[in-house]
Coordinates of C-alpha atoms in Angstrom, one line a residue:
X112 CA 41.0 120.1 117.1
X113 CA 44.2 122.7 117.3
X114 CA 47.1 120.0 119.2
X115 CA 48.3 122.2 122.9
X116 CA 52.1 121.4 121.2
X117 CA 51.3 124.4 118.6
X118 CA 49.9 126.9 121.1
X119 CA 52.5 126.4 123.6
X120 CA 55.7 126.6 121.5
X121 CA 54.1 129.9 120.1
X122 CA 54.0 131.0 123.6
X123 CA 57.0 129.8 124.7
X124 CA 59.0 131.4 121.9
X125 CA 57.1 134.8 122.7
X126 CA 58.0 135.1 126.2
X127 CA 61.8 133.8 126.1
X128 CA 62.0 136.5 123.1
X129 CA 60.5 139.5 125.7
X130 CA 62.3 138.2 128.5
X131 CA 66.0 138.5 126.3
X132 CA 65.2 141.3 124.7
X133 CA 65.6 143.6 127.5
X134 CA 69.0 141.9 128.4
X135 CA 70.3 141.8 125.3
X136 CA 69.4 144.9 123.9
X137 CA 71.8 146.9 126.5
X138 CA 74.6 144.4 126.0
X139 CA 74.5 145.1 122.2
X140 CA 74.4 149.1 122.7
X141 CA 77.3 148.6 125.1
X142 CA 79.4 146.7 122.6
X143 CA 78.5 149.4 120.4
X144 CA 76.7 147.1 118.1
X145 CA 75.3 149.6 116.6
X146 CA 73.6 149.9 112.9
X147 CA 75.4 152.5 110.6
X148 CA 72.7 153.9 107.9
X149 CA 73.5 153.9 104.4
X150 CA 74.6 157.3 103.3
X151 CA 72.1 156.6 100.1
X152 CA 69.0 155.5 102.0
X153 CA 66.3 158.0 103.4
X154 CA 67.1 161.1 105.3
X155 CA 64.7 160.1 107.9
X156 CA 66.7 156.9 108.7
X157 CA 70.0 159.0 109.5
X158 CA 68.7 159.4 113.1
X159 CA 68.6 155.2 113.3
X160 CA 72.3 155.2 113.3
X161 CA 73.4 153.5 116.2
X162 CA 70.5 151.6 117.2
X163 CA 71.5 147.9 118.6
X164 CA 71.2 145.5 115.7
X165 CA 72.6 141.6 115.4
X166 CA 69.2 141.3 117.5
X167 CA 68.5 138.4 115.6
X168 CA 70.4 136.7 118.0
X169 CA 67.2 136.8 120.3
X170 CA 65.1 135.3 117.6
X171 CA 67.5 132.4 117.4
X172 CA 67.8 131.7 120.6
X173 CA 64.0 132.3 121.2
X174 CA 63.0 130.0 118.4
X175 CA 65.4 126.9 118.6
X176 CA 64.8 126.6 122.4
X177 CA 61.6 126.2 121.9
X178 CA 61.3 124.2 119.2
X179 CA 63.8 121.8 121.0
X180 CA 62.4 121.8 124.1
X181 CA 58.6 121.8 122.5
X182 CA 59.5 118.7 120.3
X183 CA 61.0 116.4 123.3
X184 CA 58.2 117.6 125.3
X185 CA 55.5 116.3 122.8
X186 CA 57.5 113.6 121.6
X187 CA 57.7 114.8 117.5
X188 CA 60.9 115.7 117.6
X189 CA 62.5 114.2 114.1
X190 CA 65.3 114.6 111.7
X191 CA 63.0 117.4 110.0
X192 CA 63.7 120.0 113.3
X193 CA 67.2 119.2 113.0
X194 CA 67.2 120.1 109.0
X195 CA 65.2 123.2 109.8
X196 CA 67.2 124.4 113.0
X197 CA 70.8 123.6 110.7
X198 CA 69.9 125.9 108.3
X199 CA 68.7 128.8 110.7
X200 CA 71.6 128.7 112.3
X201 CA 73.7 128.6 109.3
X202 CA 72.3 131.1 107.7
X203 CA 72.0 132.7 111.1
X204 CA 75.7 132.6 111.5
X205 CA 76.2 133.9 108.1
X206 CA 74.4 137.0 108.8
X207 CA 76.1 137.3 112.0
X208 CA 79.5 137.6 110.4
X209 CA 78.0 139.9 107.5
X210 CA 76.5 141.9 111.0
X211 CA 80.0 142.0 113.0
X212 CA 82.2 142.9 109.9
X213 CA 79.8 146.2 109.3
X214 CA 80.3 147.0 113.3
X215 CA 83.7 146.1 113.9
X216 CA 84.9 147.8 110.6
X217 CA 82.5 150.5 110.7
X218 CA 81.4 149.6 107.0
X219 CA 77.6 149.1 106.0
X220 CA 78.6 146.3 103.4
X221 CA 80.0 143.3 105.2
X222 CA 80.8 140.0 103.5
X223 CA 81.4 140.3 100.0
X224 CA 78.6 139.4 97.9
X225 CA 80.8 136.8 96.5
X226 CA 81.8 135.1 100.0
X227 CA 77.7 135.3 101.0
X228 CA 76.6 133.2 98.1
X229 CA 79.9 130.5 98.4
X230 CA 78.4 129.9 102.2
X231 CA 74.7 130.2 101.4
X232 CA 75.5 127.4 98.5
X233 CA 77.6 125.1 100.5
X234 CA 74.8 124.6 103.4
X235 CA 72.0 124.2 100.3
X236 CA 74.0 121.5 99.5
X237 CA 74.5 119.8 102.8
X238 CA 70.5 120.1 103.1
X239 CA 70.5 118.3 99.8
X240 CA 72.2 115.6 100.4
X241 CA 70.1 115.3 104.0
X242 CA 67.0 115.3 102.4
X243 CA 68.2 112.6 100.1
X244 CA 69.4 110.7 103.1
X245 CA 65.8 111.1 104.5
X246 CA 64.4 109.8 101.7
X247 CA 62.3 112.8 100.9
X248 CA 60.9 113.2 97.3
X249 CA 62.8 115.1 95.0
X250 CA 59.5 115.8 93.4
X251 CA 58.0 119.1 93.4
X252 CA 53.9 120.1 93.0
X253 CA 51.8 122.4 91.1
X254 CA 50.2 124.2 93.5
X255 CA 45.7 124.2 93.1
X256 CA 46.7 120.9 90.8
X257 CA 47.2 117.2 91.1
X258 CA 50.5 117.2 88.9
X259 CA 53.7 116.8 89.9
X260 CA 57.4 115.7 88.5
X261 CA 60.5 114.6 90.0
X262 CA 63.7 116.8 89.4
X263 CA 65.8 113.8 90.6
X264 CA 69.4 115.5 91.2
X265 CA 68.3 118.7 89.8
X266 CA 66.6 119.6 92.6
X267 CA 70.0 120.1 94.4
X268 CA 69.6 123.7 92.1
X269 CA 66.2 124.2 93.3
X270 CA 67.1 124.5 96.9
X271 CA 69.9 126.6 96.3
X272 CA 68.1 129.0 94.3
X273 CA 65.2 128.7 97.2
X274 CA 67.5 129.2 99.7
X275 CA 69.7 131.8 98.4
X276 CA 67.3 133.6 96.6
X277 CA 64.4 133.7 99.9
X278 CA 67.1 134.2 102.6
X279 CA 68.3 137.2 100.3
X280 CA 64.6 138.5 99.6
X281 CA 63.9 138.7 103.2
X282 CA 67.4 140.4 104.4
X283 CA 66.1 143.2 101.3
X284 CA 62.9 143.5 103.0
X285 CA 64.3 144.4 106.2
X286 CA 64.5 148.2 105.7
X287 CA 62.0 149.4 108.1
X288 CA 61.2 149.3 112.0
X289 CA 58.9 145.7 111.8
X290 CA 58.5 145.4 108.2
X291 CA 60.3 141.6 108.5
X292 CA 59.0 141.1 111.8
X293 CA 55.4 141.3 111.1
X294 CA 55.6 139.7 107.7
X295 CA 57.6 136.7 108.5
X296 CA 55.1 135.9 111.1
X297 CA 52.7 135.9 108.4
X298 CA 54.3 133.4 106.3
X299 CA 55.7 131.5 108.9
X300 CA 52.2 131.3 110.4
X301 CA 50.8 130.0 106.8
X302 CA 53.0 127.2 106.7
X303 CA 52.4 126.1 110.1
X304 CA 48.4 125.8 109.0
X305 CA 49.6 124.3 105.9
X306 CA 52.3 121.7 108.0
X307 CA 49.8 121.1 110.3
X308 CA 47.3 120.2 107.1
X309 CA 49.8 117.8 106.2
X310 CA 50.4 116.2 109.7
X311 CA 53.6 117.0 110.2
X312 CA 53.4 118.2 113.5
X313 CA 57.1 118.4 114.0
X314 CA 57.4 121.3 111.4
X315 CA 54.5 122.7 112.8
X316 CA 55.9 123.7 115.9
X317 CA 58.6 124.7 114.8
X318 CA 57.0 127.1 112.1
X319 CA 54.7 128.6 115.2
X320 CA 57.9 128.7 117.3
X321 CA 59.4 130.9 114.5
X322 CA 56.1 133.3 114.8
X323 CA 56.3 133.5 118.6
X324 CA 60.0 134.5 118.3
X325 CA 59.5 137.3 115.8
X326 CA 56.6 138.8 117.7
X327 CA 58.1 139.0 121.1
X328 CA 61.3 140.4 118.9
X329 CA 58.3 142.6 117.2
X330 CA 57.6 144.3 120.8
X331 CA 60.9 145.9 120.7
X332 CA 61.4 146.2 116.9
X333 CA 58.2 148.0 116.1
X334 CA 58.7 152.0 115.4
X335 CA 60.7 153.5 116.8
X336 CA 62.7 150.4 117.4
X337 CA 65.2 149.5 120.0
X338 CA 66.9 147.2 118.0
X339 CA 66.9 145.8 114.4
X340 CA 67.5 142.4 113.4
X341 CA 70.4 142.2 111.2
X342 CA 71.4 140.4 108.9
X343 CA 71.8 137.9 111.5
X344 CA 68.1 137.6 112.0
X345 CA 66.8 138.5 108.2
X346 CA 69.0 135.7 106.4
X347 CA 68.0 133.2 109.0
X348 CA 64.4 133.9 108.6
X349 CA 64.7 133.4 104.8
X350 CA 66.5 130.5 105.4
X351 CA 63.8 128.9 107.6
X352 CA 60.9 129.7 105.3
X353 CA 62.7 128.7 101.7
X354 CA 63.6 125.1 104.2
X355 CA 60.3 124.8 105.5
X356 CA 58.7 125.1 102.0
X357 CA 61.2 122.5 101.0
X358 CA 60.2 119.7 103.6
X359 CA 56.8 120.2 103.3
X360 CA 57.3 120.3 99.1
X361 CA 55.2 123.4 99.0
X362 CA 58.3 125.2 97.2
X363 CA 56.6 127.1 94.4
X364 CA 53.7 128.2 96.8
X365 CA 56.7 130.1 98.6
X366 CA 56.4 132.4 95.9
X367 CA 52.5 133.8 96.6
X368 CA 53.1 133.2 101.1
X369 CA 56.3 135.0 100.6
X370 CA 54.8 137.4 97.6
X371 CA 56.0 140.6 99.8
X372 CA 59.7 139.6 99.5
X373 CA 59.3 138.8 95.8
X374 CA 57.8 142.0 95.3
X375 CA 60.4 143.9 97.2
X376 CA 63.3 141.7 95.1
X377 CA 61.6 142.2 92.0
X378 CA 61.6 146.2 93.0
X379 CA 65.1 146.1 93.4
X380 CA 65.8 144.2 90.0
X381 CA 63.9 146.3 88.0
X382 CA 65.4 149.4 89.6
X383 CA 68.8 148.4 88.5
X384 CA 67.7 147.0 85.0
X385 CA 66.0 150.2 84.5
X386 CA 69.0 152.4 85.4
X387 CA 71.4 150.1 83.5
X388 CA 69.4 150.6 80.5
X389 CA 68.2 153.6 80.0
X390 CA 69.6 155.4 83.1
X391 CA 66.4 155.7 84.5
X392 CA 64.7 155.0 87.8
X393 CA 61.6 153.2 88.1
X394 CA 61.2 154.1 91.6
X395 CA 62.1 156.9 93.8
X396 CA 64.3 154.3 95.7
X397 CA 64.4 150.6 96.1
X398 CA 63.4 148.6 97.9
X399 CA 59.8 149.2 97.1
X400 CA 59.0 150.3 100.9
X401 CA 61.6 153.4 100.7
X402 CA 59.3 154.5 97.5
X403 CA 56.9 154.8 99.5
X404 CA 58.5 156.6 102.1
X405 CA 59.4 159.1 99.5
X406 CA 56.1 159.5 98.4
X407 CA 54.9 161.0 101.8
X408 CA 53.9 158.1 103.6
X409 CA 54.9 157.6 107.1
X410 CA 57.1 154.6 108.2
X411 CA 54.4 152.9 110.1
X412 CA 51.9 153.1 107.3
X413 CA 54.6 151.5 105.5
X414 CA 54.9 148.9 107.8
X415 CA 51.5 147.9 108.3
X416 CA 50.2 148.2 104.7
X417 CA 53.2 145.5 104.2
X418 CA 51.7 143.5 106.6
X419 CA 48.7 143.7 105.5
X420 CA 49.5 142.9 101.9
X421 CA 51.5 139.7 102.9
X422 CA 48.0 138.3 104.9
X423 CA 46.7 138.6 101.8
X424 CA 49.7 136.4 100.6
X425 CA 49.2 134.1 103.2
X426 CA 45.7 133.3 103.2
X427 CA 45.8 133.0 99.2
X428 CA 48.5 130.5 99.8
X429 CA 46.3 128.3 102.1
X430 CA 43.4 128.9 100.0
X431 CA 45.0 127.2 96.8
X432 CA 46.6 124.6 99.2
X433 CA 43.9 123.3 101.2
X434 CA 41.0 124.1 99.1
X435 CA 41.4 124.0 95.7

């Protein structure tokens, strides 16, 4: 039977996000925290310039309050909860700094890649030592099998790869109204199911709180978006997703559940590699969602299609872990 805390956590986060959004959006607009659009981006996106960004703050507040309050009320607040919140907030702060530089300097570059990477690596190393202190195993399992192997201290490299890679992958995906909000809700929902299946109610509550927060944010982020989450939201969500995969020891399964983010990242890598090697582009524009836009798809059609594919990946991940 489904724990009441699961449903309460999602509803609480959703309500907080829905209440905060109409308060924050005018404030962000007043502060002129508007998104600057890349010159090389699709022409149809130019009209989005000036739309309030840094809306990820709303998601962070909603999920943090819900996860903490509901976990405390149902007496399941744990060290794992604090680790997940630590990662989410730290990556959110990195994204916030990036967004702030973009807004204040009126540049669409923000922090340099090196600055972001160093900050993300530092957080990842802290997480590794936190996991060691908690006594969490450094072994990883092959999905759908009973085979596992211990990485020992090398596990820190996996954590760095996962946290840095996933946060940047989600960040790359954040290019259309509601795209990340929807795909993230699906991925976190899948991990909520798997955490609950493992009897990790604390992790399940955190995961479902994220679902509620992004769905509440989606009310205002769906096309035409009234606010963007910015790097504040996308980096935080990517970091949180990877952290959940780590504490549930479903690291490899993240490649499947987060399949949309993987595909978007691969499209960028393929595009860059092809252009450098041959001078030709494989896609009309990368990440992949822009390719479909320039192929004549409406923005809403691209987003809904990616949501559907993301749902298929999530269901496949659950099937592999639970029934195989």
